[in-house]
Coordinates of C-alpha atoms in Angstrom, one line a residue:
M1 CA 104.9 79.3 136.7
N2 CA 104.7 81.1 133.4
C3 CA 101.7 80.9 131.1
P4 CA 102.4 78.6 128.0
H5 CA 100.5 81.1 125.8
C6 CA 101.7 84.6 126.8
Q7 CA 104.5 83.8 129.2
A8 CA 103.0 85.9 132.0
P9 CA 103.9 84.8 135.6
N10 CA 101.1 83.0 137.5
A11 CA 100.7 81.2 140.8
E12 CA 101.9 77.6 140.8
D13 CA 98.3 76.3 141.3
A14 CA 96.6 78.6 138.9
R15 CA 94.4 76.8 136.4
F16 CA 94.0 79.9 134.2
C17 CA 96.4 82.7 133.3
G18 CA 95.6 86.0 135.0
S19 CA 96.9 87.9 132.0
C20 CA 95.4 86.1 128.9
G21 CA 92.8 84.0 130.6
Q22 CA 93.7 80.8 128.8
A23 CA 94.3 77.5 130.6
T24 CA 97.8 77.2 132.1
S25 CA 97.9 73.5 131.2
A26 CA 97.6 72.2 127.7
T27 CA 95.7 69.2 129.2
E28 CA 93.2 71.2 131.2
P29 CA 90.5 68.6 131.9
T30 CA 86.9 68.8 130.6
T31 CA 83.9 66.9 131.7
H32 CA 83.0 66.0 128.1
A33 CA 84.7 62.7 127.4
E34 CA 84.4 63.0 123.6
L35 CA 86.0 66.5 123.7
R36 CA 89.0 65.0 125.4
E37 CA 89.3 62.5 122.6
Q38 CA 89.1 64.5 119.4
P39 CA 89.7 61.6 117.0
V40 CA 86.4 60.0 118.2
L41 CA 84.4 62.9 116.8
I42 CA 86.1 63.1 113.4
G43 CA 83.7 61.7 110.8
R44 CA 80.7 61.8 113.2
E45 CA 77.4 63.1 111.9
I46 CA 75.5 65.6 114.0
A47 CA 71.7 65.5 113.8
G48 CA 72.2 63.6 110.5
R49 CA 73.0 66.9 108.8
Y50 CA 76.6 67.9 109.6
R51 CA 79.8 65.8 109.3
I52 CA 82.7 66.7 111.7
Q53 CA 86.0 67.2 109.9
A54 CA 88.5 68.8 112.3
K55 CA 88.6 70.6 115.7
L56 CA 89.1 74.3 115.5
G57 CA 89.1 75.3 119.2
E58 CA 87.5 75.1 122.6
G59 CA 85.9 77.6 124.9
G60 CA 84.0 77.8 128.1
M61 CA 80.8 76.4 126.7
G62 CA 82.2 73.7 124.4
A63 CA 84.3 73.0 121.4
V64 CA 84.1 74.3 117.8
F65 CA 84.7 72.0 114.8
K66 CA 85.0 72.4 111.1
A67 CA 82.3 70.4 109.4
E68 CA 80.5 69.7 106.2
Q69 CA 76.8 70.5 105.7
I70 CA 75.9 67.2 104.0
S71 CA 73.0 68.4 102.0
L72 CA 74.7 71.5 100.5
K73 CA 78.3 70.1 100.4
R74 CA 79.5 73.4 102.0
T75 CA 82.0 73.9 104.8
I76 CA 80.5 75.3 108.1
A77 CA 81.5 75.5 111.7
V78 CA 79.7 73.5 114.4
K79 CA 79.8 74.3 118.0
L80 CA 79.2 71.3 120.4
L81 CA 78.2 72.3 123.9
R82 CA 79.3 70.5 127.0
P83 CA 76.9 67.9 128.3
E84 CA 76.2 69.9 131.5
M85 CA 74.6 72.6 129.3
A86 CA 71.8 70.1 128.6
S87 CA 71.6 68.7 132.1
S88 CA 70.5 71.9 133.7
Q89 CA 67.1 73.4 132.7
L90 CA 68.5 76.9 133.6
L91 CA 71.5 76.5 131.2
L92 CA 69.3 74.8 128.6
R93 CA 67.0 77.9 128.6
R94 CA 70.1 80.1 128.2
F95 CA 71.2 78.0 125.2
N96 CA 67.8 78.3 123.5
A97 CA 67.5 82.0 124.1
E98 CA 71.1 82.6 122.9
A99 CA 70.6 80.5 119.7
E100 CA 67.2 82.0 118.8
A101 CA 68.4 85.5 119.3
V102 CA 71.8 85.3 117.6
A103 CA 70.2 83.4 114.6
K104 CA 68.3 86.6 113.8
L105 CA 71.5 88.7 113.4
S106 CA 72.4 89.6 109.9
H107 CA 75.3 92.0 109.4
P108 CA 78.4 92.0 107.3
N109 CA 80.7 92.1 110.4
T110 CA 78.8 89.3 112.2
V111 CA 79.2 85.6 111.8
N112 CA 75.9 84.0 110.6
I113 CA 74.1 81.3 112.6
Y114 CA 72.5 78.7 110.3
D115 CA 70.9 76.2 112.6
F116 CA 70.8 74.9 116.2
G117 CA 69.4 72.0 118.0
Q118 CA 70.1 68.8 119.9
D119 CA 71.7 65.6 118.6
S120 CA 70.2 62.1 119.2
D121 CA 72.6 61.6 122.2
G122 CA 71.5 64.9 123.8
T123 CA 74.5 67.0 122.7
L124 CA 73.5 70.6 121.9
F125 CA 74.9 72.1 118.8
I126 CA 75.0 75.4 116.9
A127 CA 75.8 75.4 113.1
M128 CA 77.4 78.6 111.9
E129 CA 79.3 80.2 109.1
Y130 CA 82.8 79.0 108.6
V131 CA 85.2 82.0 108.6
E132 CA 88.7 81.7 107.2
G133 CA 91.1 84.1 108.7
H134 CA 93.0 84.8 111.9
S135 CA 91.7 85.7 115.4
L136 CA 92.4 89.2 116.5
R137 CA 94.2 87.5 119.5
D138 CA 96.7 85.9 117.1
V139 CA 97.2 89.1 115.1
I140 CA 97.7 91.2 118.3
H141 CA 100.3 88.7 119.5
R142 CA 102.2 89.0 116.2
E143 CA 101.8 92.6 115.2
A144 CA 100.7 94.8 118.1
P145 CA 101.0 97.7 118.7
F146 CA 98.8 98.6 115.8
P147 CA 98.9 102.0 114.1
L148 CA 96.0 104.1 115.3
R149 CA 94.4 104.1 111.8
R150 CA 94.3 100.3 111.7
A151 CA 93.2 99.8 115.3
L152 CA 90.3 102.3 115.0
S153 CA 89.2 100.8 111.7
I154 CA 89.0 97.4 113.3
A155 CA 87.2 98.8 116.4
L156 CA 84.7 100.6 114.2
Q157 CA 83.7 97.4 112.4
V158 CA 83.3 95.7 115.8
A159 CA 81.2 98.6 116.9
S160 CA 79.0 98.3 113.8
S161 CA 78.4 94.6 114.4
L162 CA 77.5 95.2 118.0
T163 CA 75.3 98.2 117.2
D164 CA 73.2 95.9 115.1
A165 CA 73.1 93.3 117.9
H166 CA 72.1 95.9 120.4
S167 CA 69.3 97.1 118.2
R168 CA 67.9 93.6 118.5
S169 CA 68.3 93.6 122.3
I170 CA 71.3 91.3 122.2
I171 CA 74.3 92.1 124.4
H172 CA 77.5 90.2 123.5
R173 CA 78.8 90.0 127.1
D174 CA 82.0 88.3 126.1
L175 CA 83.8 90.5 123.6
K176 CA 87.5 89.7 123.4
P177 CA 90.2 89.2 120.7
D178 CA 89.4 85.5 120.5
N179 CA 85.8 86.4 119.4
V180 CA 86.9 88.7 116.6
M181 CA 88.2 87.3 113.3
L182 CA 90.1 89.2 110.7
Q183 CA 89.7 88.1 107.1
Q184 CA 91.6 89.0 104.0
R185 CA 89.6 89.1 100.7
G186 CA 91.8 89.7 97.7
R187 CA 93.6 93.0 98.3
E188 CA 91.4 93.8 101.2
R189 CA 92.5 93.0 104.7
D190 CA 91.2 93.4 108.3
I191 CA 87.6 92.6 107.4
V192 CA 86.1 92.0 110.8
R193 CA 83.8 89.2 111.7
V194 CA 82.5 89.1 115.3
L195 CA 81.6 85.6 116.4
D196 CA 80.6 83.6 119.4
F197 CA 77.8 85.5 121.0
G198 CA 78.2 82.5 123.2
I199 CA 76.7 83.9 126.3
A200 CA 74.5 86.5 124.7
K201 CA 71.1 87.0 126.4
L202 CA 68.1 89.0 125.6
R203 CA 68.4 92.3 127.4
E204 CA 64.8 92.1 128.6
E205 CA 65.5 89.1 130.8
N206 CA 64.8 90.2 134.3
R207 CA 67.5 90.7 136.9
Q208 CA 66.3 87.6 138.9
S209 CA 67.2 85.4 135.9
Q210 CA 70.6 87.0 135.6
M211 CA 71.3 86.6 139.3
A212 CA 70.2 83.0 139.2
M213 CA 72.6 82.2 136.4
T214 CA 75.4 83.9 138.1
Q215 CA 74.7 82.2 141.4
A216 CA 74.8 78.9 139.5
G217 CA 78.5 79.3 139.4
D218 CA 79.0 80.6 135.8
M219 CA 80.8 83.9 135.3
L220 CA 79.4 85.6 132.2
G221 CA 82.4 87.0 130.5
T222 CA 86.2 87.1 130.3
P223 CA 88.0 88.8 133.2
Q224 CA 90.4 90.8 131.1
Y225 CA 87.6 92.7 129.4
M226 CA 84.8 92.5 132.0
A227 CA 83.0 95.7 133.0
P228 CA 82.5 96.4 136.7
E229 CA 78.8 96.0 136.6
Q230 CA 79.2 92.6 135.0
I231 CA 81.6 91.5 137.8
R232 CA 79.1 92.7 140.4
A233 CA 76.3 90.7 138.6
E234 CA 74.3 93.9 138.2
P235 CA 72.0 94.6 135.2
I236 CA 73.9 95.2 132.0
D237 CA 73.2 96.9 128.7
G238 CA 75.1 98.0 125.6
R239 CA 77.5 100.0 127.7
T240 CA 78.9 96.8 129.0
D241 CA 80.1 95.9 125.5
V242 CA 81.4 99.5 125.1
Y243 CA 83.7 98.9 128.1
A244 CA 85.0 95.6 126.6
L245 CA 85.6 97.3 123.2
G246 CA 87.5 100.1 125.1
C247 CA 89.7 97.4 126.6
L248 CA 90.2 95.8 123.2
L249 CA 91.2 99.1 121.6
Y250 CA 93.6 99.7 124.5
E251 CA 95.3 96.4 123.8
M252 CA 95.5 96.9 120.1
I253 CA 97.3 100.2 120.3
T254 CA 99.6 99.4 123.3
A255 CA 100.1 95.7 123.0
R256 CA 99.2 95.6 126.7
L257 CA 96.1 94.8 128.6
P258 CA 94.6 97.7 130.6
Y259 CA 95.0 95.7 133.8
E260 CA 97.4 92.8 134.5
A261 CA 97.5 90.6 137.6
P262 CA 98.7 87.1 138.6
T263 CA 95.3 85.9 139.6
I264 CA 91.7 86.2 138.4
M265 CA 90.5 87.7 141.6
S266 CA 93.1 90.4 141.7
L267 CA 92.4 91.2 138.0
L268 CA 88.7 91.6 138.7
S269 CA 89.6 93.8 141.7
K270 CA 91.5 96.1 139.4
H271 CA 88.6 96.4 137.0
L272 CA 86.4 97.4 139.9
L273 CA 88.7 99.8 141.8
E274 CA 91.9 100.7 140.0
V275 CA 92.4 103.9 138.0
T276 CA 93.2 103.0 134.4
V277 CA 96.6 104.1 133.2
P278 CA 96.1 106.2 130.0
P279 CA 97.5 104.4 126.9
S280 CA 99.9 107.3 126.2
Q281 CA 101.5 106.9 129.6
R282 CA 101.6 103.1 129.3
R283 CA 103.5 103.4 126.0
L284 CA 105.5 106.6 126.0
D285 CA 107.5 105.4 123.0
L286 CA 104.5 105.6 120.8
A287 CA 103.7 109.3 121.3
L288 CA 100.0 108.6 121.3
P289 CA 97.7 111.7 121.0
P290 CA 95.7 112.8 124.0
A291 CA 92.5 112.3 122.1
I292 CA 93.0 108.5 122.1
D293 CA 93.4 108.6 125.9
Q294 CA 90.1 110.5 126.3
L295 CA 88.3 108.1 123.9
I296 CA 89.4 104.9 125.7
L297 CA 89.2 106.2 129.3
S298 CA 85.6 107.4 128.6
A299 CA 84.7 103.9 127.3
M300 CA 86.3 102.3 130.3
A301 CA 84.7 104.5 132.9
K302 CA 83.8 102.5 136.1
D303 CA 80.3 104.1 136.1
P304 CA 78.3 103.1 133.0
N305 CA 76.6 106.5 133.0
L306 CA 80.0 108.1 132.3
R307 CA 80.6 106.0 129.2
P308 CA 79.2 106.7 125.7
A309 CA 75.5 106.1 126.0
T310 CA 75.3 103.6 123.2
M311 CA 77.7 101.6 121.0
E312 CA 76.6 103.7 118.0
A313 CA 77.7 106.9 119.9
F314 CA 81.0 105.3 120.7
G315 CA 81.5 104.4 117.0
E316 CA 80.8 107.9 116.0
Q317 CA 83.4 109.2 118.5
M318 CA 86.0 106.7 117.0
A319 CA 85.1 107.8 113.5
E320 CA 85.6 111.5 114.4
L321 CA 88.9 110.8 116.0
L322 CA 90.0 108.8 113.0
A323 CA 89.1 111.6 110.6
S324 CA 90.9 114.2 112.7
L325 CA 94.3 112.4 113.1
P326 CA 97.1 114.7 112.0
V327 CA 99.1 113.4 109.1
D328 CA 102.3 113.0 111.0
T329 CA 100.7 110.7 113.6
M330 CA 99.1 108.6 110.9
Q331 CA 102.2 108.3 108.9
A332 CA 104.4 107.5 111.8
T333 CA 102.2 104.7 113.1
A334 CA 101.6 103.3 109.6
Q335 CA 105.3 103.1 108.8
R336 CA 106.0 101.4 112.1
A337 CA 103.3 98.8 112.2
V338 CA 101.5 98.2 108.9
P339 CA 102.5 94.8 107.6
S340 CA 104.5 94.4 104.4
S341 CA 101.4 93.9 102.3
G342 CA 101.1 97.7 102.2
Y343 CA 97.3 97.7 102.4
A344 CA 95.4 99.5 105.1
P345 CA 91.7 100.2 105.7
V346 CA 90.1 103.3 104.2
V347 CA 89.4 106.0 106.8
P348 CA 85.7 106.3 107.5
T349 CA 84.1 109.6 108.6
P350 CA 81.4 110.0 111.3
A351 CA 78.8 110.2 108.5
A352 CA 80.1 107.0 107.0
Y353 CA 80.0 105.3 110.4
S354 CA 76.4 106.4 110.8
A355 CA 75.6 104.6 107.6
M356 CA 77.3 101.5 108.9
T357 CA 74.8 101.2 111.8
P358 CA 71.2 100.1 111.7
S359 CA 69.7 103.0 113.7
G360 CA 68.3 104.8 110.7
A361 CA 66.0 103.9 107.8
N362 CA 68.5 104.6 105.1
P363 CA 68.1 101.8 102.5
T364 CA 71.4 102.7 100.9
A365 CA 73.6 102.3 104.0
T366 CA 77.1 101.1 103.4
Y367 CA 79.6 99.4 105.6
A368 CA 83.2 99.8 106.7
T369 CA 85.4 99.6 103.6
H370 CA 89.0 98.7 102.9
G371 CA 91.5 99.5 100.2
P372 CA 95.1 100.2 99.4
Q373 CA 96.9 102.7 101.5
M374 CA 97.8 105.9 99.7
P375 CA 101.3 107.0 100.2
A376 CA 101.6 109.9 102.7
P377 CA 97.8 110.8 102.7
A378 CA 96.6 113.7 104.7
F379 CA 93.1 114.1 106.0
A380 CA 90.9 116.9 107.4
A381 CA 87.3 117.1 108.5
P382 CA 84.9 117.8 105.6
T383 CA 83.4 121.3 105.4
A384 CA 80.1 119.9 104.2
P385 CA 78.3 116.6 104.1
P386 CA 79.9 114.4 101.4
P387 CA 77.8 113.1 98.5
Q388 CA 75.9 109.9 99.3
V389 CA 76.6 108.1 96.0
P390 CA 80.1 107.2 94.7
L391 CA 81.0 109.1 91.5
P392 CA 82.5 106.5 89.1
P393 CA 85.1 107.2 86.5
M394 CA 84.3 105.8 83.1
H395 CA 86.3 104.2 80.3
E396 CA 89.3 105.6 78.6
S397 CA 88.7 107.6 75.5
S398 CA 90.9 108.1 72.5
V399 CA 90.7 111.9 72.5
P400 CA 94.2 113.4 72.5
T401 CA 95.5 115.7 75.2
H402 CA 96.0 119.4 74.7
H403 CA 96.5 122.6 76.6
A404 CA 93.4 124.5 77.7
R405 CA 92.1 127.1 80.1
G406 CA 88.7 128.0 81.6
N407 CA 85.8 126.5 83.3
G408 CA 86.0 123.1 81.6
S409 CA 89.3 122.4 83.2
N410 CA 88.1 123.5 86.5
K411 CA 84.9 121.4 86.3
A412 CA 86.9 118.3 85.4
L413 CA 89.2 119.0 88.4
C414 CA 86.2 119.2 90.7
I415 CA 84.9 115.9 89.4
V416 CA 88.3 114.2 89.9
L417 CA 88.4 115.5 93.5
G418 CA 84.9 114.2 94.0
V419 CA 86.0 110.8 92.9
L420 CA 88.9 110.9 95.4
L421 CA 86.5 112.1 98.1
I422 CA 84.1 109.2 97.8
A423 CA 86.7 106.5 97.0
G424 CA 88.8 107.7 99.9
G425 CA 86.0 106.9 102.3
G426 CA 84.2 110.3 102.6
V427 CA 86.8 112.4 104.3
G428 CA 87.9 115.8 103.2
I429 CA 91.1 115.2 101.2
V430 CA 94.1 117.4 101.4
I431 CA 95.8 117.3 98.0
A432 CA 99.5 117.7 98.1
T433 CA 100.7 119.7 95.0
R434 CA 104.2 120.0 93.7
S435 CA 105.6 123.3 92.6
T436 CA 105.8 123.9 88.8
A437 CA 106.3 127.6 89.1
T438 CA 109.3 129.7 90.2
S439 CA 107.7 130.7 93.5
N440 CA 106.6 128.2 96.2
D441 CA 104.2 130.9 97.4
E442 CA 102.4 130.8 94.1
W443 CA 102.3 127.0 93.6
G444 CA 103.0 124.3 96.2
G445 CA 102.2 123.1 99.7
S446 CA 98.9 121.6 100.6
A447 CA 95.3 122.9 100.2
V448 CA 92.2 121.8 102.0
I449 CA 89.4 121.2 99.5
D450 CA 86.0 122.8 100.2
M451 CA 83.7 119.9 99.4
G452 CA 80.6 122.1 99.7
K453 CA 81.8 124.2 96.8
I454 CA 82.7 121.1 94.8
Q455 CA 79.2 119.7 95.3
E456 CA 77.6 123.0 94.3
T457 CA 79.7 123.1 91.1
M458 CA 78.8 119.5 90.2
E459 CA 75.1 120.3 90.7
D460 CA 74.9 123.6 88.7
G461 CA 77.2 122.3 86.0
E462 CA 79.6 125.3 86.0
G463 CA 83.2 125.3 86.9
P464 CA 84.3 127.6 89.7
D465 CA 87.7 129.3 89.9
V466 CA 90.2 126.7 90.9
D467 CA 91.0 128.9 93.9
G468 CA 87.4 128.5 94.9
V469 CA 88.0 124.8 95.8
G470 CA 91.1 125.6 97.7
T471 CA 93.7 124.6 95.1
P472 CA 96.2 127.5 94.6
T473 CA 96.7 128.3 90.9
P474 CA 99.0 130.9 89.5
S475 CA 97.2 133.6 87.6
G476 CA 97.2 133.1 83.8
S477 CA 98.8 129.6 84.0
S478 CA 97.6 126.7 82.0
E479 CA 98.0 122.9 82.4
E480 CA 97.9 119.9 80.1
L481 CA 94.5 118.2 80.2
V482 CA 93.9 114.5 79.7
Y483 CA 90.6 113.2 78.3
G484 CA 89.1 109.9 79.4
I485 CA 89.9 107.6 82.3
P486 CA 93.3 106.0 82.7
P487 CA 93.5 102.2 82.2
E488 CA 94.3 101.8 85.9
C489 CA 90.7 102.8 86.6
E490 CA 89.1 100.2 84.4
R491 CA 88.4 97.9 87.3
F492 CA 86.7 100.6 89.2
A493 CA 84.5 101.5 86.2
K494 CA 83.5 97.8 85.9
M495 CA 82.6 97.6 89.6
V496 CA 80.3 100.7 89.2
E497 CA 78.7 99.2 86.1
R498 CA 77.9 96.0 88.1
L499 CA 76.5 98.0 91.0
A500 CA 74.3 100.1 88.6
G501 CA 72.9 96.9 87.1
C502 CA 72.5 94.9 90.4
S503 CA 68.8 94.1 91.0
M504 CA 69.6 93.3 94.7
M505 CA 70.3 97.0 95.4
P506 CA 67.5 99.5 96.0
V507 CA 66.2 101.1 92.8
E508 CA 66.9 104.6 94.1
T509 CA 70.5 103.7 94.7
R510 CA 71.0 102.2 91.3
T511 CA 69.4 105.3 89.7
Q512 CA 71.7 107.6 91.6
I513 CA 74.7 105.6 90.5
K514 CA 73.6 105.7 86.9
E515 CA 73.1 109.5 87.1
A516 CA 76.6 109.9 88.7
A517 CA 78.1 107.7 85.9
D518 CA 76.5 109.9 83.2
Q519 CA 77.8 113.0 85.0
M520 CA 81.2 111.6 85.0
R521 CA 81.1 110.9 81.2
D522 CA 80.2 114.6 80.6
G523 CA 82.9 115.8 83.0
Y524 CA 85.7 113.7 81.4
K525 CA 84.8 115.1 77.9
Q526 CA 86.1 118.4 79.2
G527 CA 89.3 116.8 80.5
F528 CA 91.2 116.7 83.8
P529 CA 94.6 118.1 84.7
A530 CA 97.5 115.7 84.0
S531 CA 98.9 116.5 87.5
M532 CA 95.9 114.9 89.0
R533 CA 96.5 111.5 87.3
G534 CA 98.3 109.9 90.2
Q535 CA 95.7 111.0 92.8
M536 CA 92.9 109.8 90.6
I537 CA 94.5 106.4 90.1
A538 CA 94.9 106.0 93.8
G539 CA 91.3 107.0 94.3
C540 CA 90.2 104.4 91.7
E541 CA 92.1 101.7 93.5
M542 CA 90.6 102.5 96.8
G543 CA 87.1 102.8 95.3
A544 CA 87.4 99.5 93.5
S545 CA 88.0 97.7 96.8
T546 CA 85.1 99.6 98.4
Y547 CA 82.7 98.7 95.6
E548 CA 83.9 95.1 95.5
Q549 CA 82.9 94.7 99.1
M550 CA 79.6 96.4 98.4
L551 CA 78.9 93.9 95.6
G552 CA 79.5 91.1 98.1
Q553 CA 77.3 92.7 100.8
Y554 CA 74.4 93.1 98.4
G555 CA 74.9 89.6 96.8
C556 CA 75.3 91.1 93.4
P557 CA 76.5 88.8 90.5

């Protein structure tokens, strides 16, 4: 028979699909009578605090419902666990450990846990943040294969969430598309929220407890994304989640699971024994670069010691690959698979990814950002570490334009490029210039900007030769300058003003932002080349989306 969800062939007596893992029957039985009769639960109050409104879904541990937190009149999600979870002391201990551990998580890409406990009838519950959006499972079904840029951006945010969890000794153990939600906030899309650390356990639990739970008949994980050591009931660590994320990335870019089989047992056998077919060979039509094969196959190594040592290390590898993608690959995939909204996540750099993770003590760490996709962008690795604080453009002035030469023009150009650098996510930007001279050799083509020289220029207050930042300029030429910021950048300027005045942010960060804003005012007094207007506007749009998300993350008014 064919699976009603993914249409994959299965044995006639199969209860669960060997491809997608979902029940092959829409009426798959459950031991929880009330979960079989959804209308019975609608309107019911849980622990006198939460009123059930609608059923959202069902998993291996119970069902999830949309509910109202009565005291605050806010919408939340409530997970009701199956009765057998409370009947076994072993499973009850797992529930308590899971809920206590996950409730401590606080990360922009992680769904928050508000409360947990036991209702008067003995039903265990977890109250959590209600997330509006679509599961990655649904989005993969509709839109895969994803462009590399989009897939890596999603995977980076998942990695950031899991890195935070791992730093608190929490392993997800059941990472799959169903447990990743994609939100859209205004013009931003693909904001990742990892949920249902439903079988998460403290890493410090001894192996005896793990074996006991496994021997109790409960398989901790989903077969399609399960690491070999997890299948063998061996000790696990963060590399188990690395394996699952490698499987997830494989599926996003190929629209195929790494392993497919008609039964669960044969599927598990493939994870244990079969060599993984590289994504580029699985989908020859996509012309995937060898680097993506290396990245995914490393994450999916059978031996955990051959995988990236930590989730943070895997995230840094993904960020490096994302920053190094050639323009033709990025354009081709974007044109093929980016939805009609036209927006795609901003490309993060390895340095930006490091700031996303909790490993350091940097109080100004930022997170994965999103913004509008620039038409035909080109990226190259930065030649020097990017500045840590976004450089905001300020308001439009009424000073007229005129022709000018000299260091003032060059300094303004450096400042504009700095805005684009930061707003574009911290990667070295390749500015495509159009010829305005008689010879293409004199003026045209592309030029990689030396961000180290730009930063030196902005620090010492002097403008270098334009050639010094890698932008070819014909000798003796002049260009019209524009004074002030275009109206299209007003939203960006307002975002920066709000950040600079946000008391929720560290004082040092606000001071740096204010200093950067003052520097921008001085720079714009000297003007910027009219030819840079389009790039600057694109940078402002990208930066506005970035800062809007930062405002939300810091809880700024």
